[in-house]
């Protein structure tokens, strides 16, 4: 199983987000059907880990990915980017054949 990774920048931003949450909070990345390209990425804050979750850890922060989403995210890198239109998490997904302009949805 190919893992999902997070960059140093993303880990720092996740840490900033989780500081405002209760102790033990983690960021969840999941893939949902929908979006302008067929699938879309979703980020949530979670307090509990499911049995089928893969944990991705870096610099003391934890991101969760469920086993269904992992199929669509294998080999992906989560980054945090700041540009003229704002700041956001960006998923560099090698499986995506196309993505929308805003980068929040993709197709296989």
Short mmCIF file of C-alpha atoms in Angstrom, two decimals:
data_model
loop_
_atom_site.label_atom_id
_atom_site.label_comp_id
_atom_site.label_asym_id
_atom_site.label_seq_id
_atom_site.Cartn_x
_atom_site.Cartn_y
_atom_site.Cartn_z
CA UNK A 1 0.00 0.00 0.00
CA UNK A 2 1.45 3.33 -1.04
CA UNK A 3 1.29 5.92 1.67
CA UNK A 4 0.09 9.48 1.67
CA UNK A 5 2.65 12.04 2.84
CA UNK A 6 2.47 15.59 4.15
CA UNK A 7 5.02 18.32 3.54
CA UNK A 8 6.72 20.36 6.23
CA UNK A 9 4.53 23.39 5.33
CA UNK A 10 1.34 21.32 5.56
CA UNK A 11 2.40 19.85 8.92
CA UNK A 12 2.99 23.36 10.31
CA UNK A 13 -0.44 24.54 9.12
CA UNK A 14 -2.18 21.42 10.46
CA UNK A 15 -0.48 22.10 13.81
CA UNK A 16 -1.80 25.68 13.79
CA UNK A 17 -5.34 24.49 13.04
CA UNK A 18 -5.27 21.77 15.69
CA UNK A 19 -4.02 24.16 18.41
CA UNK A 20 -7.54 25.62 18.53
CA UNK A 21 -9.08 22.14 18.91
CA UNK A 22 -9.34 19.85 21.96
CA UNK A 23 -6.28 17.74 22.80
CA UNK A 24 -5.97 14.67 20.60
CA UNK A 25 -7.62 16.29 17.55
CA UNK A 26 -6.45 15.10 14.13
CA UNK A 27 -7.02 16.29 10.57
CA UNK A 28 -8.97 13.93 8.30
CA UNK A 29 -8.51 13.89 4.53
CA UNK A 30 -11.18 12.06 2.58
CA UNK A 31 -12.34 11.72 -1.02
CA UNK A 32 -16.01 12.23 -1.86
CA UNK A 33 -17.92 11.80 -5.09
CA UNK A 34 -18.82 15.13 -6.68
CA UNK A 35 -17.05 18.33 -7.50
CA UNK A 36 -16.61 19.62 -11.03
CA UNK A 37 -14.19 16.81 -11.99
CA UNK A 38 -15.89 13.76 -10.41
CA UNK A 39 -14.19 13.46 -7.00
CA UNK A 40 -13.39 16.08 -4.41
CA UNK A 41 -11.07 16.34 -1.42
CA UNK A 42 -12.53 17.04 2.00
CA UNK A 43 -10.66 18.11 5.14
CA UNK A 44 -12.23 17.76 8.61
CA UNK A 45 -11.06 17.83 12.21
CA UNK A 46 -11.60 14.48 13.99
CA UNK A 47 -11.15 13.36 17.57
CA UNK A 48 -11.39 9.61 17.00
CA UNK A 49 -9.53 7.23 14.72
CA UNK A 50 -11.50 4.48 12.95
CA UNK A 51 -10.11 0.94 12.70
CA UNK A 52 -9.51 1.26 8.95
CA UNK A 53 -7.77 4.66 9.09
CA UNK A 54 -4.19 5.11 7.97
CA UNK A 55 -2.37 7.66 10.10
CA UNK A 56 0.09 10.06 8.53
CA UNK A 57 2.34 11.77 11.06
CA UNK A 58 4.84 14.56 10.74
CA UNK A 59 6.24 16.99 13.31
CA UNK A 60 3.83 15.83 16.01
CA UNK A 61 0.62 16.27 13.99
CA UNK A 62 -1.58 13.46 12.72
CA UNK A 63 -3.68 13.25 9.58
CA UNK A 64 -6.15 10.41 9.05
CA UNK A 65 -7.12 8.80 5.74
CA UNK A 66 -9.84 6.13 5.61
CA UNK A 67 -9.24 2.96 3.60
CA UNK A 68 -11.74 3.82 0.82
CA UNK A 69 -10.22 7.29 0.26
CA UNK A 70 -6.73 5.80 0.38
CA UNK A 71 -7.43 3.96 -2.90
CA UNK A 72 -7.79 7.35 -4.61
CA UNK A 73 -4.97 9.03 -2.69
CA UNK A 74 -2.17 6.42 -2.78
CA UNK A 75 1.12 8.13 -3.50
CA UNK A 76 -0.30 11.61 -2.88
CA UNK A 77 1.47 14.43 -1.08
CA UNK A 78 -0.49 17.02 0.89
CA UNK A 79 1.05 20.49 0.78
CA UNK A 80 -0.01 23.92 2.01
CA UNK A 81 0.29 26.71 -0.53
CA UNK A 82 -0.18 30.45 -0.36
CA UNK A 83 -0.70 32.39 -3.57
CA UNK A 84 -2.55 35.42 -4.90
CA UNK A 85 -5.98 33.80 -4.57
CA UNK A 86 -5.45 32.66 -1.00
CA UNK A 87 -3.97 29.90 1.12
CA UNK A 88 -5.10 26.28 1.04
CA UNK A 89 -4.09 22.65 1.31
CA UNK A 90 -3.12 21.20 -2.08
CA UNK A 91 -3.15 17.48 -2.80
CA UNK A 92 -0.51 16.45 -5.34
CA UNK A 93 -2.18 13.25 -6.52
CA UNK A 94 -0.28 11.14 -9.09
CA UNK A 95 -3.47 9.18 -9.88
CA UNK A 96 -5.48 12.25 -10.94
CA UNK A 97 -5.81 12.46 -14.72
CA UNK A 98 -7.44 15.89 -14.56
CA UNK A 99 -8.36 18.42 -11.90
CA UNK A 100 -10.45 21.55 -11.73
CA UNK A 101 -8.88 25.00 -11.73
CA UNK A 102 -9.22 25.45 -7.99
CA UNK A 103 -7.59 22.07 -7.27
CA UNK A 104 -10.32 20.80 -4.95
CA UNK A 105 -11.66 18.16 -7.32
CA UNK A 106 -10.15 15.62 -9.70
CA UNK A 107 -10.91 12.74 -12.05
CA UNK A 108 -9.22 9.38 -12.53
#
